[in-house]
PDB file of C-alpha atoms in Angstrom:
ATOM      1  CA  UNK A   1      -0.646  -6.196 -12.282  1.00 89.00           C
ATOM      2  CA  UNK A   2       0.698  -2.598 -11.010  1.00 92.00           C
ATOM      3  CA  UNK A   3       4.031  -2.850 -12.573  1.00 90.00           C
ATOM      4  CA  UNK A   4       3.782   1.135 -13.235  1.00 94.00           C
ATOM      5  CA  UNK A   5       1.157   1.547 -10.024  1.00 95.00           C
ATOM      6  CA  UNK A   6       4.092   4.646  -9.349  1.00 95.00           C
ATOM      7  CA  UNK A   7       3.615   6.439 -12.789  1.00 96.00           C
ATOM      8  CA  UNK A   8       0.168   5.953 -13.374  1.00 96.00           C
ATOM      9  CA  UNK A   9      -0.371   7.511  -9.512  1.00 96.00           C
ATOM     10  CA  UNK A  10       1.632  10.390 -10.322  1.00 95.00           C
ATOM     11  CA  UNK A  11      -1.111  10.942 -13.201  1.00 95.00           C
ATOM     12  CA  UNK A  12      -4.000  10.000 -11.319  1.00 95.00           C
ATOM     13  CA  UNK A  13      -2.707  12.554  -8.234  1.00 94.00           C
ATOM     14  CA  UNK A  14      -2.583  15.650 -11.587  1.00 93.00           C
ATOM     15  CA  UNK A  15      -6.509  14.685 -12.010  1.00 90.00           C
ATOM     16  CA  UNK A  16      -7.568  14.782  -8.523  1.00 91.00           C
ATOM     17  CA  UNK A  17      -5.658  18.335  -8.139  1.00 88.00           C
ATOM     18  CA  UNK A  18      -7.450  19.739 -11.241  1.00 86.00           C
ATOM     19  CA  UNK A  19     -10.995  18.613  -9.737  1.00 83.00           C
ATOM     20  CA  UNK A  20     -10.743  20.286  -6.704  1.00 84.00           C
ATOM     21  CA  UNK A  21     -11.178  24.007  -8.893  1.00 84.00           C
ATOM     22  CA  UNK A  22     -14.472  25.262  -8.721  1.00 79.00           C
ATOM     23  CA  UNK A  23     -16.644  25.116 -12.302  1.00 76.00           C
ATOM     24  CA  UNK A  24     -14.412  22.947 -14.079  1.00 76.00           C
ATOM     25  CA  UNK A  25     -15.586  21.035 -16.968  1.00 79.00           C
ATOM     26  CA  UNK A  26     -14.601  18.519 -19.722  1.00 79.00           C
ATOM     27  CA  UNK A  27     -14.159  21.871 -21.917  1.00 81.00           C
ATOM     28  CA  UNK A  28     -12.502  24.088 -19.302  1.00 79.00           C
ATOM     29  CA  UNK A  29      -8.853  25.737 -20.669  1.00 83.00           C
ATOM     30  CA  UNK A  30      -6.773  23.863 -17.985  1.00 81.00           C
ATOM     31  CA  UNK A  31      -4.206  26.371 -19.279  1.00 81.00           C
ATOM     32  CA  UNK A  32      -6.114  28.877 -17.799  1.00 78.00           C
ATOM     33  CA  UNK A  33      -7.345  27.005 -14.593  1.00 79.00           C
ATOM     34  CA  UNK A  34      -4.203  25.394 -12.942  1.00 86.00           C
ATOM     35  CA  UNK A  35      -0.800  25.881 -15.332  1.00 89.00           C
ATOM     36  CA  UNK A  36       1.147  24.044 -12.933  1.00 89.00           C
ATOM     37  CA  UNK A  37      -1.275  20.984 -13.556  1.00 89.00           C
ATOM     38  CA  UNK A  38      -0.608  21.308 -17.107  1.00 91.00           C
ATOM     39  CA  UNK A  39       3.021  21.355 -17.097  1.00 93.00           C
ATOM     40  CA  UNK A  40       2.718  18.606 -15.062  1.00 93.00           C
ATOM     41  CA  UNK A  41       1.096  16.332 -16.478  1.00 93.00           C
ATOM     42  CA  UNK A  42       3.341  17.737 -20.120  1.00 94.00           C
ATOM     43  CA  UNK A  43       6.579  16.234 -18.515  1.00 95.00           C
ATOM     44  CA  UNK A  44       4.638  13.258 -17.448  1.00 95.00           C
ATOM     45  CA  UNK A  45       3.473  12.715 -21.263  1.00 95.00           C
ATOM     46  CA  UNK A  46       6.818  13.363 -23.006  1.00 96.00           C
ATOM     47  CA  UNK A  47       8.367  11.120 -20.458  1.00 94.00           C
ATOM     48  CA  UNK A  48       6.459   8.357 -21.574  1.00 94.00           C
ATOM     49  CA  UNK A  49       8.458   6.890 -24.073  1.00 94.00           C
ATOM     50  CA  UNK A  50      11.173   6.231 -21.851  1.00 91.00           C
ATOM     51  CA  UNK A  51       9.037   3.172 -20.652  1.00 91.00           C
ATOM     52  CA  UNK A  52       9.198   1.094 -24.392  1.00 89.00           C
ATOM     53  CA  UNK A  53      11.942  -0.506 -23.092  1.00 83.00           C
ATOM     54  CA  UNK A  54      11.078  -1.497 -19.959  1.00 85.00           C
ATOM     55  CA  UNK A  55      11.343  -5.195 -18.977  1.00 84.00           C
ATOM     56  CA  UNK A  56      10.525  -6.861 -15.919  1.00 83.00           C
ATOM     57  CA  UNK A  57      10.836 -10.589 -15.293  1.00 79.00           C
ATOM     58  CA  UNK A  58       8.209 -11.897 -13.294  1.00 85.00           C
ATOM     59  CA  UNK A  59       8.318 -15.895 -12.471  1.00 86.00           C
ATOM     60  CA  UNK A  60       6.590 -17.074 -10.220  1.00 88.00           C
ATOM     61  CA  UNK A  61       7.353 -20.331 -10.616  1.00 86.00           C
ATOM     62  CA  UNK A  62      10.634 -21.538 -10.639  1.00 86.00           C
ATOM     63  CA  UNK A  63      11.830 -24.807 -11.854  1.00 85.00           C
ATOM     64  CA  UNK A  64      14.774 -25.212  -9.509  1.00 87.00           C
ATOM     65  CA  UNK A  65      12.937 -23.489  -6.661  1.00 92.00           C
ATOM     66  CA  UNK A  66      12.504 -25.798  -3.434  1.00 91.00           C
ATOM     67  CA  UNK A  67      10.757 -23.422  -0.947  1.00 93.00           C
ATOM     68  CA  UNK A  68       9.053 -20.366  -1.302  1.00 96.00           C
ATOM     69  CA  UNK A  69       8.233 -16.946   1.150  1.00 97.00           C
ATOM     70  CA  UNK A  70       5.583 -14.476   0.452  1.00 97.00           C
ATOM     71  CA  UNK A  71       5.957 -10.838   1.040  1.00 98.00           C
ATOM     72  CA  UNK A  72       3.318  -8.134   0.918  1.00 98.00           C
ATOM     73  CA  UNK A  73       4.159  -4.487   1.989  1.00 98.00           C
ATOM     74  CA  UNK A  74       2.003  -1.527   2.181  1.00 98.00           C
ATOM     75  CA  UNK A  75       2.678   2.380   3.247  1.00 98.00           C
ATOM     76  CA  UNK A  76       0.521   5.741   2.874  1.00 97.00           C
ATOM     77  CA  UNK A  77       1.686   9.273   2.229  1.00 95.00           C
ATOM     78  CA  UNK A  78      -0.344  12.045   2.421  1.00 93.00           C
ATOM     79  CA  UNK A  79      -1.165  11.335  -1.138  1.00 95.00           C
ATOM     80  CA  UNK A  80      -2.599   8.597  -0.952  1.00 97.00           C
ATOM     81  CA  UNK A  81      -1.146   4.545   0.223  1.00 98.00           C
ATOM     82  CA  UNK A  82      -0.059   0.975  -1.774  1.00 98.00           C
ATOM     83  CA  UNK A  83       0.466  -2.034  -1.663  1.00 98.00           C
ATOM     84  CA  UNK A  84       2.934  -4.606  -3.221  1.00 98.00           C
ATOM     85  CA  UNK A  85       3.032  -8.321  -3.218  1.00 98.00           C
ATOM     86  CA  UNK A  86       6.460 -10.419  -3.737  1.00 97.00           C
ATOM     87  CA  UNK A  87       7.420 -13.912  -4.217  1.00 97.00           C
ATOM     88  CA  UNK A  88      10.824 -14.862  -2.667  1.00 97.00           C
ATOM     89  CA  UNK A  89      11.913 -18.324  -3.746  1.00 95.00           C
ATOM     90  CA  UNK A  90      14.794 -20.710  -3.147  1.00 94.00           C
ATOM     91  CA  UNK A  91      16.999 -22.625  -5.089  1.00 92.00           C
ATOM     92  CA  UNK A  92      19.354 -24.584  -2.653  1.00 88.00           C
ATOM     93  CA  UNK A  93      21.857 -21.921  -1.578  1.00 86.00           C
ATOM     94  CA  UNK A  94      20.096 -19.288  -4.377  1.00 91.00           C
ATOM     95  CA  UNK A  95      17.550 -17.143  -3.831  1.00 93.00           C
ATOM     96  CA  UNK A  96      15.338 -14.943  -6.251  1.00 93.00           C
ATOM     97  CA  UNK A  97      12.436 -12.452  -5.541  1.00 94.00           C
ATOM     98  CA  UNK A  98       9.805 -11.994  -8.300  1.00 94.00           C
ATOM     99  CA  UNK A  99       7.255  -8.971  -8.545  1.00 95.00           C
ATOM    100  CA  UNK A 100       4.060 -10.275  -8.339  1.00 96.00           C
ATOM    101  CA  UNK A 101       1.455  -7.280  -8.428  1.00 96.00           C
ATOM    102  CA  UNK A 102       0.932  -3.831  -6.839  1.00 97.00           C
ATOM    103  CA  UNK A 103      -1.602  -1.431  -6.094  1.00 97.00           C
ATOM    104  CA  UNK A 104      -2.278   2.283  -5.289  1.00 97.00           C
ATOM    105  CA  UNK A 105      -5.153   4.781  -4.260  1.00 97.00           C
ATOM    106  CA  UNK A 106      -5.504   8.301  -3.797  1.00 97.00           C
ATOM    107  CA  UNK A 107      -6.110   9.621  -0.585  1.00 95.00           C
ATOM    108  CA  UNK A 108      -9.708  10.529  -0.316  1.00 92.00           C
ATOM    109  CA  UNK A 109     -10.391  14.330  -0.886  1.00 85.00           C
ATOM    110  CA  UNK A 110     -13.782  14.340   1.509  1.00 80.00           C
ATOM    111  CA  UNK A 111     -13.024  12.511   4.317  1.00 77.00           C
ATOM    112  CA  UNK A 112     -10.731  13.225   7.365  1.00 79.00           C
ATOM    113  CA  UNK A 113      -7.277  11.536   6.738  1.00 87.00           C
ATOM    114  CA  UNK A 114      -4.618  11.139   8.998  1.00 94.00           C
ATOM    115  CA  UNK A 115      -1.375   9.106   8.151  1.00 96.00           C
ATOM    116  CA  UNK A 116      -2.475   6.141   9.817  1.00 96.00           C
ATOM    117  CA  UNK A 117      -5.385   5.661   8.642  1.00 97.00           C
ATOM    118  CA  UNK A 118      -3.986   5.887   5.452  1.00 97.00           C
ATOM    119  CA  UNK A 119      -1.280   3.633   6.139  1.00 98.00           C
ATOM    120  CA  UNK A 120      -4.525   1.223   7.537  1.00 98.00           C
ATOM    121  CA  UNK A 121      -6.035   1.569   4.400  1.00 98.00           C
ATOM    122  CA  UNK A 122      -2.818   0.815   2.820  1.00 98.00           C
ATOM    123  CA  UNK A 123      -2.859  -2.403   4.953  1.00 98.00           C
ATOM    124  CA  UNK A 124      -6.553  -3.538   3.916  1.00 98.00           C
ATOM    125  CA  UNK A 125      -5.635  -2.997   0.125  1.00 98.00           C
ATOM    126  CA  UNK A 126      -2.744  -5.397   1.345  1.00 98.00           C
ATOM    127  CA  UNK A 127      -4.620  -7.894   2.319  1.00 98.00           C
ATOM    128  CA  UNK A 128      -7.481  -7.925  -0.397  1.00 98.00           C
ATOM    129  CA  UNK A 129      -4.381  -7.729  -3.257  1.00 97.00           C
ATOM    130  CA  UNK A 130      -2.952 -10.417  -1.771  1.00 97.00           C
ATOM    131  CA  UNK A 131      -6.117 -12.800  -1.484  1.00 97.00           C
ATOM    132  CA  UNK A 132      -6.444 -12.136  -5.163  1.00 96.00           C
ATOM    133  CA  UNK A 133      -3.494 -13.285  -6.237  1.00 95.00           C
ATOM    134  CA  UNK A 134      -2.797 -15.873  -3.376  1.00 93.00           C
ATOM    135  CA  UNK A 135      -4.682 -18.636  -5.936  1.00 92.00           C
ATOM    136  CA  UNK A 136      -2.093 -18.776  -8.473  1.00 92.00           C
ATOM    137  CA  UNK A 137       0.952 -18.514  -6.218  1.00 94.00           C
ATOM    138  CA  UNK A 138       2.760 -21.847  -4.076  1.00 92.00           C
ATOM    139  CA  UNK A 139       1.475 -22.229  -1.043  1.00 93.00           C
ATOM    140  CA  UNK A 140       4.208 -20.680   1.633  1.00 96.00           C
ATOM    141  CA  UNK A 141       4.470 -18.384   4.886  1.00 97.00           C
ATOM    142  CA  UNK A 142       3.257 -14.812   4.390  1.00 97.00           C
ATOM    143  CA  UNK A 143       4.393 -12.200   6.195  1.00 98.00           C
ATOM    144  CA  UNK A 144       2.755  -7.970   5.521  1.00 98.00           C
ATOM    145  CA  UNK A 145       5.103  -5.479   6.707  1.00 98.00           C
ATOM    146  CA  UNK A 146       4.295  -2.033   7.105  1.00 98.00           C
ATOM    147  CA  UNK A 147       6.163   1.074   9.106  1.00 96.00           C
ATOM    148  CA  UNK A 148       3.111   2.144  11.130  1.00 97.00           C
ATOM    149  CA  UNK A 149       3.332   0.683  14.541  1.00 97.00           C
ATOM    150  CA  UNK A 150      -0.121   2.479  14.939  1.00 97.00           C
ATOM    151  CA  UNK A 151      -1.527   0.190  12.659  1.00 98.00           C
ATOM    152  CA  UNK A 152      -0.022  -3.109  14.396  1.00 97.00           C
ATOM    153  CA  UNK A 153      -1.172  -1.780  17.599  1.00 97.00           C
ATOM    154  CA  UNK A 154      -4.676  -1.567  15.921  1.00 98.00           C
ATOM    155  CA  UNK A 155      -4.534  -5.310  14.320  1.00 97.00           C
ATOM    156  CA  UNK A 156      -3.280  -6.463  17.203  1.00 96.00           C
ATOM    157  CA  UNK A 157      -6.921  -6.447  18.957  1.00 96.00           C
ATOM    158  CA  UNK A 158      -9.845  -7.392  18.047  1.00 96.00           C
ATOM    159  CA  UNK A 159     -12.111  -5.584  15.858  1.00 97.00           C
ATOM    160  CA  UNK A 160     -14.551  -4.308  18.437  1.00 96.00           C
ATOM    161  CA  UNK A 161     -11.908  -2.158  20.600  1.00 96.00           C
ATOM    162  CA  UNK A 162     -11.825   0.064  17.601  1.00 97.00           C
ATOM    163  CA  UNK A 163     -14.438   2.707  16.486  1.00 96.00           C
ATOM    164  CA  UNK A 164     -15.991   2.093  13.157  1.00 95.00           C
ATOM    165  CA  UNK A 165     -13.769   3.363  10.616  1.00 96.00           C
ATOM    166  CA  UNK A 166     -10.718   1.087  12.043  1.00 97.00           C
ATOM    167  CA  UNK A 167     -12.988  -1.550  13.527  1.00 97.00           C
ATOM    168  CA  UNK A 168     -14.093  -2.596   9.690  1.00 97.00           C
ATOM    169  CA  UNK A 169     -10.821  -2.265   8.790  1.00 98.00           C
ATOM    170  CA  UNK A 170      -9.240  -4.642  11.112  1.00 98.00           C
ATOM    171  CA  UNK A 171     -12.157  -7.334  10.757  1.00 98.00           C
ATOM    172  CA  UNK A 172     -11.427  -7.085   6.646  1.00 98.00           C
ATOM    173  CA  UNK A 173      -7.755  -7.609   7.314  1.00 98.00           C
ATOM    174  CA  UNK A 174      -7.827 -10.252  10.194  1.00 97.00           C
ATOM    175  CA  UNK A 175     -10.729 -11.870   7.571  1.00 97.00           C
ATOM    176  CA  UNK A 176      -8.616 -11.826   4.563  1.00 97.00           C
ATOM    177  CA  UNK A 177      -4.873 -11.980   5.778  1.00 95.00           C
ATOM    178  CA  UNK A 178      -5.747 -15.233   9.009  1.00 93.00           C
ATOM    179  CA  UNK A 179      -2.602 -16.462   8.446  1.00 94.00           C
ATOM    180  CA  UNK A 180      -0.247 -13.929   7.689  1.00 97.00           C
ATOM    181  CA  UNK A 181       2.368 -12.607   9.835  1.00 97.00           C
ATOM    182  CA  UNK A 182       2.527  -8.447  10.615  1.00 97.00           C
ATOM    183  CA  UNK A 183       5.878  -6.862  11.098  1.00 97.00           C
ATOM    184  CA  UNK A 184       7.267  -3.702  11.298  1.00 97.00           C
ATOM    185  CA  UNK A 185       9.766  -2.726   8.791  1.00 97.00           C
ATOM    186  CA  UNK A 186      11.631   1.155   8.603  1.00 95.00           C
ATOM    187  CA  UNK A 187      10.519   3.280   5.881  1.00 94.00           C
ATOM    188  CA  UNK A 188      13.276   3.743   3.868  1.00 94.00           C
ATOM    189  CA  UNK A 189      13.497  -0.505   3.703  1.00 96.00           C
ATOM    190  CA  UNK A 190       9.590  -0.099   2.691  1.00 97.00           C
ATOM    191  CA  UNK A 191       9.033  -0.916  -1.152  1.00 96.00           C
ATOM    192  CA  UNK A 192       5.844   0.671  -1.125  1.00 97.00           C
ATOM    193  CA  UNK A 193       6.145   4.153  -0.136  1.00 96.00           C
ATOM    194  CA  UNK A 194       7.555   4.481  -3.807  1.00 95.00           C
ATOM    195  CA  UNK A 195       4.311   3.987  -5.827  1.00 96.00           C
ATOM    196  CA  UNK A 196       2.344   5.786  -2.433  1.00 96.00           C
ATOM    197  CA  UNK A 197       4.021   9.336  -3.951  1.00 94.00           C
ATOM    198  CA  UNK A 198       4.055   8.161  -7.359  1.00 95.00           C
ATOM    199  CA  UNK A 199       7.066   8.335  -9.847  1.00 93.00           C
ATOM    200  CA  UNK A 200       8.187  10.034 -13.196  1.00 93.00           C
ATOM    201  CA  UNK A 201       8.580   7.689 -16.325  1.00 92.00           C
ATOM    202  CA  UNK A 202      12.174   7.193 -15.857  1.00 90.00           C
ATOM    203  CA  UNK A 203      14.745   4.383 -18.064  1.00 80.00           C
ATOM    204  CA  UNK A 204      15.787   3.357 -14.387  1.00 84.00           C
ATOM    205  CA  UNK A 205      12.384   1.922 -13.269  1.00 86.00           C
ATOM    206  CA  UNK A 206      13.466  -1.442 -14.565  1.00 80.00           C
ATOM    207  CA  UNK A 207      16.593  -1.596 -11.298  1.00 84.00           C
ATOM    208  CA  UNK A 208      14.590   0.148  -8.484  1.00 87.00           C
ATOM    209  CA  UNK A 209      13.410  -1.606  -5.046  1.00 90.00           C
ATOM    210  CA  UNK A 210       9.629  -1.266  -6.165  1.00 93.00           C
ATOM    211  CA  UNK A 211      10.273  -3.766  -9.388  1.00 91.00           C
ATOM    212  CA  UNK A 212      12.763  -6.134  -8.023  1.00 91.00           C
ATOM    213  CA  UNK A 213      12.386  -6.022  -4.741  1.00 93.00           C
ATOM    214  CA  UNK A 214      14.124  -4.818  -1.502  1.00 95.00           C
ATOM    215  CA  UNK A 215      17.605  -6.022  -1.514  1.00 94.00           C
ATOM    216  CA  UNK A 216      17.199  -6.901   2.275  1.00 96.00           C
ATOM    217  CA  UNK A 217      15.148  -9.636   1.234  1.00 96.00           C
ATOM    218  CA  UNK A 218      17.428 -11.796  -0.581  1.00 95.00           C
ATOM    219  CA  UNK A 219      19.273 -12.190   2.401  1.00 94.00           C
ATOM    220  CA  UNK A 220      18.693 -14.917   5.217  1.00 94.00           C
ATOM    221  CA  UNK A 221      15.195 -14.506   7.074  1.00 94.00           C
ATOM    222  CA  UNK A 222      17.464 -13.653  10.408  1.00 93.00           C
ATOM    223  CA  UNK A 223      18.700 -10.578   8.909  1.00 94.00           C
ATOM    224  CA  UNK A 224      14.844  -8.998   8.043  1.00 95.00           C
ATOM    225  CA  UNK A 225      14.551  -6.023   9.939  1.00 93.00           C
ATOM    226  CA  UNK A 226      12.978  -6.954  13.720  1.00 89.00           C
ATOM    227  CA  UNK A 227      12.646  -3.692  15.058  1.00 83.00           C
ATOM    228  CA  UNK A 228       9.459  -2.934  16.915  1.00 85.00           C
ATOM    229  CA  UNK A 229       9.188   0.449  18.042  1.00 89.00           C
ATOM    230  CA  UNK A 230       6.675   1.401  20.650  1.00 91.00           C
ATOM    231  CA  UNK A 231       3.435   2.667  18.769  1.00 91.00           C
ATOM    232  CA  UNK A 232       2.078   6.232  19.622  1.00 92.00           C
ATOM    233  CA  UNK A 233      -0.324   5.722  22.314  1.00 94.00           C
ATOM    234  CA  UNK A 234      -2.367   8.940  21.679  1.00 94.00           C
ATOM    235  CA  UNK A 235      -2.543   7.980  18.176  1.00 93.00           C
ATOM    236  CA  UNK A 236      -3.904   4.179  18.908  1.00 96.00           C
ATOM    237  CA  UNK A 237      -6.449   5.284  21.423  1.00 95.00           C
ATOM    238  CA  UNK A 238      -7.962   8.468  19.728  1.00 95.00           C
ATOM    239  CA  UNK A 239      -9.347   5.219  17.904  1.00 95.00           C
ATOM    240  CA  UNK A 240     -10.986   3.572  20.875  1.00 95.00           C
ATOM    241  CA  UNK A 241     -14.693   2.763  20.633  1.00 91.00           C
ATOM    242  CA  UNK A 242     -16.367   5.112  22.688  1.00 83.00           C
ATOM    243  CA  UNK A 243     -18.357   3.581  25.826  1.00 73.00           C
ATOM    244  CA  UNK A 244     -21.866   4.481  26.147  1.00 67.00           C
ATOM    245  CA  UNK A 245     -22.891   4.367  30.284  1.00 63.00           C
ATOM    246  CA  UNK A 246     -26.641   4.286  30.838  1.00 66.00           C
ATOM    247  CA  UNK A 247     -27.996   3.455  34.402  1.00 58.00           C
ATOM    248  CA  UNK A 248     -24.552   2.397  35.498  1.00 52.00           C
ATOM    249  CA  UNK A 249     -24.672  -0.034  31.967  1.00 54.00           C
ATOM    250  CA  UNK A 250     -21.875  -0.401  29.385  1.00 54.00           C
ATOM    251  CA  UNK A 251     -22.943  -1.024  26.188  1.00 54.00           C
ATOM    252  CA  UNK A 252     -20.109  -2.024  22.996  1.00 57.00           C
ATOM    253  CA  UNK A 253     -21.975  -1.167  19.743  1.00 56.00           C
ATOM    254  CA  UNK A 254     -20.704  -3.681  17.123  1.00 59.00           C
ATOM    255  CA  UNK A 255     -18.784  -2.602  14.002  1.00 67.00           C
ATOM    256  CA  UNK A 256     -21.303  -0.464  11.927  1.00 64.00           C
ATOM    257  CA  UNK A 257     -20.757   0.458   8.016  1.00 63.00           C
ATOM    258  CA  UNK A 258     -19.030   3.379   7.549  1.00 64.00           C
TER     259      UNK A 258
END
């Protein structure tokens, strides 16, 4: 369910460093090949224990409740991007949130990544966590927020504008997420730039915004965060399917695999 998607990224990230050394095998001295890995990945290990304690209600369905919201945020780092689903639910003048799953990659080591396509992949992970889990949560408005106004500029259009690595993207989410809601939301208010840089074993997981929530959201739905910045028009275009003009002819190729 992701409730440690932060600490087991910070591991995962440790792995992917080590692999990028040349010759390195399952009987390599890592002591000898990256020390800084080592110690690392040490102070992740003794840290470890601190999680035995850790409990994290999760109920995601209420007895009282009378109305429900669901939440999904994703972000991207350079590291890699996440995703987080919540369940916000109401109980006449109440209101609880409960932590219903998360998710993280790593950023691809081979490919070209820029921030938002990360944060797009972060977005598609969104959307497919969410359709998996949608099934055994009340049926409610969902609204995805993310802090790339790149990326709402993107799923804002169809598909076919795009070239192919967004254009599959944005047919996956607008297939997957038909009735959901985007919004932009700032990234400090953004739950899931925690577990997309990954997190220490720490006694204080238990009380911070990627387990319980963001305390915005407990409030009324008129205080969420509306702002909606202008996206980066350099950065939306450099996307643009290229036109091919032959004979004075346009031709639109349709969304090929990657």
């Amino acid at each position: 369910l992701g409730f440690l998607s932060d600490v087991v990224f910070f591991a995962k990230k440790i792995f992917q460093d080590l692999w990028k050394h040349d010759g390195l095998s399952w009987d390599s001295n890592l002591d000898l090949v990256d020390r800084v890995a080592v110690e690392a990945f040490q102070q992740w290990r003794s840290l470890l224990p601190l999680l035995n304690s850790l409990t994290i209600p999760r109920n995601l369905h209420p007895n009282a409740a009378d109305r429900f919201e669901i939440h999904v945020y994703a972000d991207a780092s350079g590291l890699g991007y996440a995703a987080v689903v919540y369940l916000k639910w109401y109980a006449g003048e109440e209101a609880g949130i409960s932590f219903v799953a998360a998710k993280t990659r790593l950023a691809p080591r081979k490919l070209p990544n820029t921030i938002p396509r990360l944060e797009l992949r972060g977005v598609e992970m969104a959307s497919q966590l969410l359709d998996y889990h949608q099934g055994s949560l009340p049926t409610a408005p969902i609204t995805c927020w993310t802090d790339s106004s790149t990326v709402l500029a993107w799923i804002a259009k169809p598909p076919e504008t795009w070239g192919t690595f967004v254009c599959n993207r944005v047919a996956t989410i607008r297939r997957l997420a038909s009735d959901v809601v985007f919004k932009h939301v700032p990234g400090v208010l953004n739950p899931a730039d925690i577990p997309s840089r990954g997190s220490l074993p720490s006694a204080k997981l238990a009380s911070d915004p990627l387990r319980l929530g963001p305390s915005w959201l407990l409030g009324s739905p008129d205080d969420y965060p509306s702002s909606s910045p202008d996206p980066d028009d350099q950065a939306v275009n450099i996307e643009a399917r290229k036109v091919v003009v032959i004979d004075a002819v346009s031709f639109l190729a349709a969304c090929d695999p990657d």
